[in-house]
Short mmCIF file of C-alpha atoms in Angstrom, two decimals:
data_model
loop_
_atom_site.label_atom_id
_atom_site.label_comp_id
_atom_site.label_asym_id
_atom_site.label_seq_id
_atom_site.Cartn_x
_atom_site.Cartn_y
_atom_site.Cartn_z
CA UNK D 930 -5.81 -2.84 10.48
CA UNK D 931 -8.72 -5.75 11.24
CA UNK D 932 -9.58 -5.85 7.62
CA UNK D 933 -13.19 -5.52 7.11
CA UNK D 934 -14.64 -8.57 4.23
CA UNK D 935 -15.79 -5.65 1.95
CA UNK D 936 -12.36 -4.73 1.20
CA UNK D 937 -11.64 -7.49 -0.59
CA UNK D 938 -12.67 -10.28 -2.57
CA UNK D 939 -13.59 -14.14 -2.39
CA UNK D 940 -10.19 -14.86 -4.31
CA UNK D 941 -7.87 -12.18 -2.59
CA UNK D 942 -9.60 -13.97 0.60
CA UNK D 943 -8.69 -16.80 -0.35
CA UNK D 944 -5.36 -16.28 -1.49
CA UNK D 945 -3.62 -14.97 1.51
CA UNK D 946 -5.87 -17.50 3.52
CA UNK D 947 -3.18 -20.15 1.15
CA UNK D 948 -0.57 -17.70 2.37
CA UNK D 949 -1.30 -17.61 6.26
CA UNK D 950 -2.10 -21.46 5.72
CA UNK D 951 1.28 -22.02 4.81
CA UNK D 952 3.12 -19.78 7.06
CA UNK D 953 0.85 -21.57 10.22
CA UNK D 954 2.45 -25.16 9.05
CA UNK D 955 6.03 -24.10 8.70
CA UNK D 956 5.59 -22.67 12.39
CA UNK D 957 3.52 -25.50 13.86
CA UNK D 958 6.80 -27.67 12.23
CA UNK D 959 9.25 -25.61 13.42
CA UNK D 960 8.29 -25.14 17.04
CA UNK D 961 7.29 -29.23 17.42
CA UNK D 962 10.67 -29.25 17.48
CA UNK D 963 11.34 -27.32 20.55
CA UNK D 964 11.76 -28.63 24.07
CA UNK D 965 11.09 -25.44 26.10
CA UNK D 966 7.96 -26.52 27.96
CA UNK D 967 7.59 -22.96 29.91
CA UNK D 968 6.83 -21.48 26.61
CA UNK D 969 3.43 -23.24 27.33
CA UNK D 970 2.05 -21.10 29.58
CA UNK D 971 4.09 -17.80 28.43
CA UNK D 972 2.08 -18.43 24.98
CA UNK D 973 -1.19 -18.01 26.75
CA UNK D 974 -0.44 -15.76 28.88
CA UNK D 975 1.22 -13.13 26.31
CA UNK D 976 -1.61 -13.68 24.08
CA UNK D 977 -4.04 -12.59 26.42
CA UNK D 978 -1.66 -9.72 27.10
CA UNK D 979 -1.45 -8.54 23.46
CA UNK D 980 -4.98 -9.71 23.47
CA UNK D 981 -5.98 -6.92 26.22
CA UNK D 982 -3.72 -4.40 25.21
CA UNK D 983 -5.11 -4.41 21.00
CA UNK D 984 -8.42 -3.52 22.86
CA UNK D 985 -6.72 -0.48 24.20
CA UNK D 986 -6.69 2.03 21.02
CA UNK D 987 -4.49 5.61 21.98
CA UNK D 988 -5.35 8.81 19.74
CA UNK D 989 -2.81 10.20 17.65
CA UNK D 990 -2.83 13.99 19.03
CA UNK D 991 -3.90 16.25 15.97
CA UNK D 992 -5.42 13.92 13.52
CA UNK D 993 -9.01 12.68 15.41
CA UNK D 994 -7.35 9.02 14.42
CA UNK D 995 -6.57 6.12 16.84
CA UNK D 996 -4.22 3.30 16.93
CA UNK D 997 -3.61 -0.39 19.03
CA UNK D 998 -1.26 -2.70 19.72
CA UNK D 999 -0.29 -5.41 17.08
CA UNK D 1000 1.61 -7.43 18.70
CA UNK D 1001 3.44 -9.76 16.41
CA UNK D 1002 7.09 -7.82 17.41
CA UNK D 1003 6.43 -8.22 21.10
CA UNK D 1004 5.64 -11.98 21.29
CA UNK D 1005 8.21 -12.88 18.80
CA UNK D 1006 10.41 -11.12 21.03
CA UNK D 1007 9.34 -13.26 23.85
CA UNK D 1008 7.98 -15.92 22.04
CA UNK D 1009 10.35 -16.56 18.66
CA UNK D 1010 8.82 -16.21 15.17
CA UNK D 1011 7.28 -19.14 15.31
CA UNK D 1012 5.43 -19.39 18.65
CA UNK D 1013 4.80 -15.90 18.50
CA UNK D 1014 3.07 -16.20 14.92
CA UNK D 1015 0.96 -18.89 16.30
CA UNK D 1016 -0.36 -17.15 19.03
CA UNK D 1017 -1.24 -14.30 17.27
CA UNK D 1018 -3.69 -16.22 14.84
CA UNK D 1019 -5.13 -17.63 18.67
CA UNK D 1020 -5.40 -13.80 19.07
CA UNK D 1021 -6.93 -12.51 15.58
CA UNK D 1022 -9.16 -15.63 15.39
CA UNK D 1023 -10.34 -15.38 19.16
CA UNK D 1024 -11.36 -11.53 18.44
CA UNK D 1025 -12.69 -12.08 14.44
CA UNK D 1026 -15.25 -14.72 16.19
CA UNK D 1027 -16.30 -14.10 19.40
CA UNK D 1028 -16.56 -10.16 19.47
CA UNK D 1029 -16.69 -9.82 15.22
CA UNK D 1030 -13.42 -7.73 15.15
CA UNK D 1031 -12.40 -7.94 11.62
CA UNK D 1032 -13.91 -10.00 8.86
CA UNK D 1033 -14.08 -13.69 8.84
CA UNK D 1034 -13.59 -13.50 4.80
CA UNK D 1035 -10.85 -11.09 5.42
CA UNK D 1036 -9.03 -13.28 8.61
CA UNK D 1037 -6.50 -14.50 5.84
CA UNK D 1038 -5.36 -11.33 5.11
CA UNK D 1039 -5.69 -9.58 9.02
CA UNK D 1040 -2.57 -12.97 9.76
CA UNK D 1041 -1.17 -11.57 6.86
CA UNK D 1042 -0.91 -8.11 7.61
CA UNK D 1043 -0.53 -8.16 11.02
CA UNK D 1044 1.49 -11.42 12.05
CA UNK D 1045 3.39 -12.60 9.79
CA UNK D 1046 5.77 -9.14 9.43
CA UNK D 1047 5.58 -8.33 13.05
CA UNK D 1048 7.09 -12.10 14.05
CA UNK D 1049 8.65 -13.38 11.18
CA UNK D 1050 10.41 -9.82 9.85
CA UNK D 1051 9.90 -8.00 12.88
CA UNK D 1052 12.05 -10.89 15.23
CA UNK D 1053 14.73 -12.25 11.68
CA UNK D 1054 15.77 -9.32 10.33
CA UNK D 1055 15.76 -6.31 13.47
CA UNK D 1056 15.41 -8.40 16.62
CA UNK D 1057 17.61 -11.47 16.06
CA UNK D 1058 20.58 -9.50 14.23
CA UNK D 1059 20.21 -6.83 16.73
CA UNK D 1060 20.74 -8.95 19.25
CA UNK D 1061 23.64 -11.49 18.29
CA UNK D 1062 26.62 -9.60 19.35
CA UNK D 1063 24.33 -9.41 22.79
CA UNK D 1064 21.09 -7.87 24.45
CA UNK D 1065 21.06 -5.23 26.36
CA UNK D 1066 18.25 -2.13 27.04
CA UNK D 1067 19.31 0.74 25.09
CA UNK D 1068 19.85 -2.58 22.00
CA UNK D 1069 15.52 -4.00 23.36
CA UNK D 1070 13.81 0.21 22.85
CA UNK D 1071 15.51 0.72 19.41
CA UNK D 1072 14.61 -3.03 17.88
CA UNK D 1073 11.41 -2.69 19.10
CA UNK D 1074 10.54 0.84 17.79
CA UNK D 1075 12.17 0.20 14.32
CA UNK D 1076 10.52 -3.23 14.41
CA UNK D 1077 7.39 -1.73 15.10
CA UNK D 1078 7.57 0.61 12.26
CA UNK D 1079 9.07 -1.22 9.62
CA UNK D 1080 6.58 -4.49 10.67
CA UNK D 1081 3.59 -1.47 10.35
CA UNK D 1082 4.08 0.36 7.23
CA UNK D 1083 4.24 -2.83 5.30
CA UNK D 1084 1.54 -4.29 6.65
CA UNK D 1085 -0.43 -0.61 6.06
CA UNK D 1086 1.39 -1.65 3.16
CA UNK D 1087 -0.71 -4.60 2.17
CA UNK D 1088 -3.41 -3.24 3.63
CA UNK D 1089 -3.87 -1.47 0.32
CA UNK D 1090 -2.29 -3.85 -1.96
CA UNK D 1091 -4.59 -6.16 -1.39
CA UNK D 1092 -7.64 -3.80 -1.83
CA UNK D 1093 -6.38 -3.28 -4.91
CA UNK D 1094 -5.86 -6.06 -6.18
CA UNK D 1095 -9.13 -7.36 -5.00
CA UNK D 1096 -11.26 -3.97 -6.45
CA UNK D 1097 -14.24 -4.51 -4.94
CA UNK D 1098 -14.07 -0.25 -3.89
CA UNK D 1099 -13.51 2.99 -4.96
CA UNK D 1100 -10.61 3.48 -3.17
CA UNK D 1101 -8.03 4.92 -5.46
CA UNK D 1102 -4.51 3.05 -4.63
CA UNK D 1103 -2.04 5.90 -4.51
CA UNK D 1104 -4.92 8.57 -2.57
CA UNK D 1105 -5.41 5.09 -0.01
CA UNK D 1106 -1.45 4.40 0.57
CA UNK D 1107 -0.95 7.93 0.94
CA UNK D 1108 -3.65 8.55 3.78
CA UNK D 1109 -1.85 4.80 5.57
CA UNK D 1110 0.90 4.92 5.57
CA UNK D 1111 1.75 7.61 7.53
CA UNK D 1112 -1.42 7.32 10.27
CA UNK D 1113 0.71 3.77 10.79
CA UNK D 1114 3.64 5.09 10.67
CA UNK D 1115 3.28 7.28 14.26
CA UNK D 1116 1.04 4.30 15.11
CA UNK D 1117 4.29 2.52 14.91
CA UNK D 1118 6.42 4.67 16.66
CA UNK D 1119 3.35 4.71 19.74
CA UNK D 1120 3.61 0.49 19.58
CA UNK D 1121 6.89 0.37 19.49
CA UNK D 1122 7.34 2.18 23.10
CA UNK D 1123 4.57 0.24 24.60
CA UNK D 1124 6.95 -3.19 23.09
CA UNK D 1125 9.80 -1.67 24.53
CA UNK D 1126 8.86 -1.04 27.31
CA UNK D 1127 7.22 -4.69 28.03
CA UNK D 1128 10.48 -6.33 26.90
CA UNK D 1129 13.06 -3.60 29.14
CA UNK D 1130 10.05 -5.71 32.25
CA UNK D 1131 10.72 -8.93 31.09
CA UNK D 1132 14.42 -8.65 30.67
CA UNK D 1133 15.54 -7.06 34.10
CA UNK D 1134 12.52 -9.59 35.15
CA UNK D 1135 13.42 -13.18 34.41
CA UNK D 1136 16.25 -12.48 30.80
CA UNK D 1137 16.59 -15.91 30.07
CA UNK D 1138 12.35 -15.28 28.86
CA UNK D 1139 13.80 -13.41 25.79
CA UNK D 1140 14.61 -14.77 21.80
CA UNK D 1141 18.48 -14.42 21.28
CA UNK D 1142 18.78 -14.12 24.88
CA UNK D 1143 22.68 -16.86 25.56
CA UNK D 1144 24.50 -18.06 28.56
CA UNK D 1145 26.72 -13.97 28.09
CA UNK D 1146 24.06 -12.16 28.32
CA UNK D 1147 22.18 -10.70 31.65
CA UNK D 1148 21.86 -13.93 33.33
CA UNK D 1149 20.42 -13.37 36.82
CA UNK D 1150 15.96 -11.47 36.95
CA UNK D 1151 14.86 -9.58 39.16
CA UNK D 1152 12.13 -12.06 40.02
CA UNK D 1153 10.82 -16.13 39.41
CA UNK D 1154 10.00 -17.58 36.56
CA UNK D 1155 6.11 -17.84 38.33
CA UNK D 1156 5.59 -14.06 38.99
CA UNK D 1157 6.54 -13.11 36.07
CA UNK D 1158 4.37 -15.12 34.72
CA UNK D 1159 2.04 -14.05 37.27
CA UNK D 1160 2.42 -10.05 36.65
CA UNK D 1161 2.23 -10.22 32.98
CA UNK D 1162 -1.42 -11.68 33.70
CA UNK D 1163 -2.33 -9.23 35.96
CA UNK D 1164 -1.17 -6.19 33.38
CA UNK D 1165 -3.55 -8.12 30.87
CA UNK D 1166 -6.05 -8.46 33.07
CA UNK D 1167 -6.38 -4.96 34.27
CA UNK D 1168 -5.45 -3.63 31.31
CA UNK D 1169 -8.06 -5.53 28.84
CA UNK D 1170 -10.55 -5.38 32.36
CA UNK D 1171 -10.53 -2.08 33.46
CA UNK D 1172 -8.11 0.07 30.80
CA UNK D 1173 -9.84 -1.22 28.33
CA UNK D 1174 -12.84 1.33 29.24
CA UNK D 1175 -10.80 4.29 28.34
CA UNK D 1176 -10.19 3.80 24.80
CA UNK D 1177 -10.40 6.56 22.37
CA UNK D 1178 -13.33 6.25 20.81
CA UNK D 1179 -11.81 7.98 17.57
CA UNK D 1180 -11.80 5.85 14.51
CA UNK D 1181 -8.57 3.53 14.37
CA UNK D 1182 -5.94 4.15 11.35
CA UNK D 1183 -7.36 1.57 8.49
CA UNK D 1184 -11.19 3.20 9.22
CA UNK D 1185 -9.60 6.38 9.42
CA UNK D 1186 -8.20 6.23 5.85
CA UNK D 1187 -11.21 4.99 4.62
CA UNK D 1188 -13.50 7.74 6.07
CA UNK D 1189 -10.38 10.06 4.56
CA UNK D 1190 -11.39 9.60 0.79
CA UNK D 1191 -15.01 8.31 1.53
CA UNK D 1192 -16.61 10.00 3.97
CA UNK D 1193 -17.39 6.94 5.74
CA UNK D 1194 -16.00 4.48 8.12
CA UNK D 1195 -18.27 2.01 6.60
CA UNK D 1196 -18.14 -0.07 3.60
CA UNK D 1197 -20.77 -1.87 1.46
CA UNK D 1198 -20.71 -5.31 0.80
CA UNK D 1199 -23.24 -7.53 -1.48
CA UNK D 1200 -23.15 -11.40 -2.48
CA UNK D 1201 -23.49 -14.63 -1.68
CA UNK D 1202 -20.60 -15.50 0.21
CA UNK D 1203 -20.44 -11.75 2.31
CA UNK D 1204 -23.85 -12.99 3.27
CA UNK D 1205 -22.32 -16.39 5.08
CA UNK D 1206 -19.62 -15.36 6.42
CA UNK D 1207 -21.47 -12.53 8.08
CA UNK D 1208 -24.06 -15.11 9.71
CA UNK D 1209 -20.92 -17.55 11.43
CA UNK D 1210 -20.09 -13.75 12.57
CA UNK D 1211 -23.74 -13.29 13.98
CA UNK D 1212 -23.84 -16.74 15.53
CA UNK D 1213 -20.87 -17.10 17.14
CA UNK D 1214 -19.83 -13.72 18.03
CA UNK D 1215 -21.06 -13.65 21.63
CA UNK D 1216 -19.86 -10.21 22.47
CA UNK D 1217 -19.80 -8.67 19.46
CA UNK D 1218 -17.95 -5.34 19.01
CA UNK D 1219 -16.59 -6.28 22.46
CA UNK D 1220 -19.40 -4.88 24.03
CA UNK D 1221 -23.07 -7.30 25.19
CA UNK D 1222 -25.41 -7.22 22.33
CA UNK D 1223 -27.52 -4.26 22.30
CA UNK D 1224 -26.05 -2.50 24.87
CA UNK D 1225 -23.29 -0.35 24.81
CA UNK D 1226 -22.14 -0.21 29.17
CA UNK D 1227 -19.19 -0.32 29.96
CA UNK D 1228 -18.82 -3.46 31.98
CA UNK D 1229 -19.25 -4.96 28.03
CA UNK D 1230 -16.42 -4.12 27.65
CA UNK D 1231 -14.84 -5.09 30.97
CA UNK D 1232 -16.46 -8.87 31.03
CA UNK D 1233 -15.61 -8.98 27.03
CA UNK D 1234 -10.94 -7.98 28.10
CA UNK D 1235 -11.74 -10.91 30.89
CA UNK D 1236 -12.96 -13.31 28.44
CA UNK D 1237 -11.72 -12.70 25.36
CA UNK D 1238 -8.26 -13.05 27.53
CA UNK D 1239 -9.25 -16.03 28.94
CA UNK D 1240 -10.24 -17.87 25.16
CA UNK D 1241 -6.88 -16.88 24.57
CA UNK D 1242 -5.42 -18.62 27.23
CA UNK D 1243 -6.87 -22.12 27.16
CA UNK D 1244 -6.84 -22.16 23.27
CA UNK D 1245 -2.72 -21.65 23.39
CA UNK D 1246 -3.26 -24.74 26.15
CA UNK D 1247 -5.19 -26.20 23.91
CA UNK D 1248 -3.05 -25.83 20.87
CA UNK D 1249 0.10 -26.57 22.48
CA UNK D 1250 -1.22 -29.82 23.89
CA UNK D 1251 -3.01 -31.30 20.99
CA UNK D 1252 0.46 -30.56 18.37
CA UNK D 1253 2.10 -32.05 21.23
CA UNK D 1254 4.84 -28.79 21.51
CA UNK D 1255 7.97 -27.89 23.17
CA UNK D 1256 7.11 -31.76 24.29
CA UNK D 1257 11.68 -32.63 25.86
CA UNK D 1258 13.81 -35.65 23.38
CA UNK D 1259 13.96 -38.44 24.92
CA UNK D 1260 18.10 -38.62 25.39
CA UNK D 1261 19.74 -41.39 23.56
#
């Protein structure tokens, strides 16, 4: 669902930047009140994991489309809604600037559509109420699937609303929504199953890392904190540096929906603001489309997965240090 700049006007883009910035500001305020310093490395590793997982487009059978993990629900189930949201912003920012994935003008929209719903609504409306009376594998699987389906449906519908409000394309709202919602329903189910698998692993390995975990829940895990983190980091490296080379080449849900209505996955845009945003991305995108420039070598994809993961980890740690996140409170 990474929106391109051609779908939105500067006014709509600016509005969504403001909305996303407000949510980010509130998240920073809330995270600064936390004192769990284990979340710093967890933010970095899980950010890298989501970055890598988003590179794996899986085919939706019988459609000619593909989808990929969004990640908001996964991050918020481990980090909580606020740290999860900030981690997702880091992932989307790196994707936009370093890999030209999603438009720079549309970044505020992409943060809202892909991060806000999963991290806030998924965590606070689905995950937290379900875990209130205790955590279990069955609840984790159910919450993961319900949360991913709901939040992806909301994100897909927001794309159609933002496109409608912009009015710069010939995509008819009703027809656009009619193709966007079903394909993202299928993608949401697959994402829910993947999210559930990862969360069940963490629950078995180190249950206290789960958001809303209490002392009454499963107390002991199979692995130490460091070993759990190492396994997740290794998984991110394998996914980003290896499995990403075998991702589906089919267009993702948004591109597929656009092609259904226009016959092409590409939309043209013109104007000074669009040209300025594009020139910035061309300057910052060292590995555009997750590949070496002027090359379609699989090595470029592998390097993109590894480099992107490292940059996401570094960014998360730097932000935590800069804003003094998770500092232990001095006792009175």
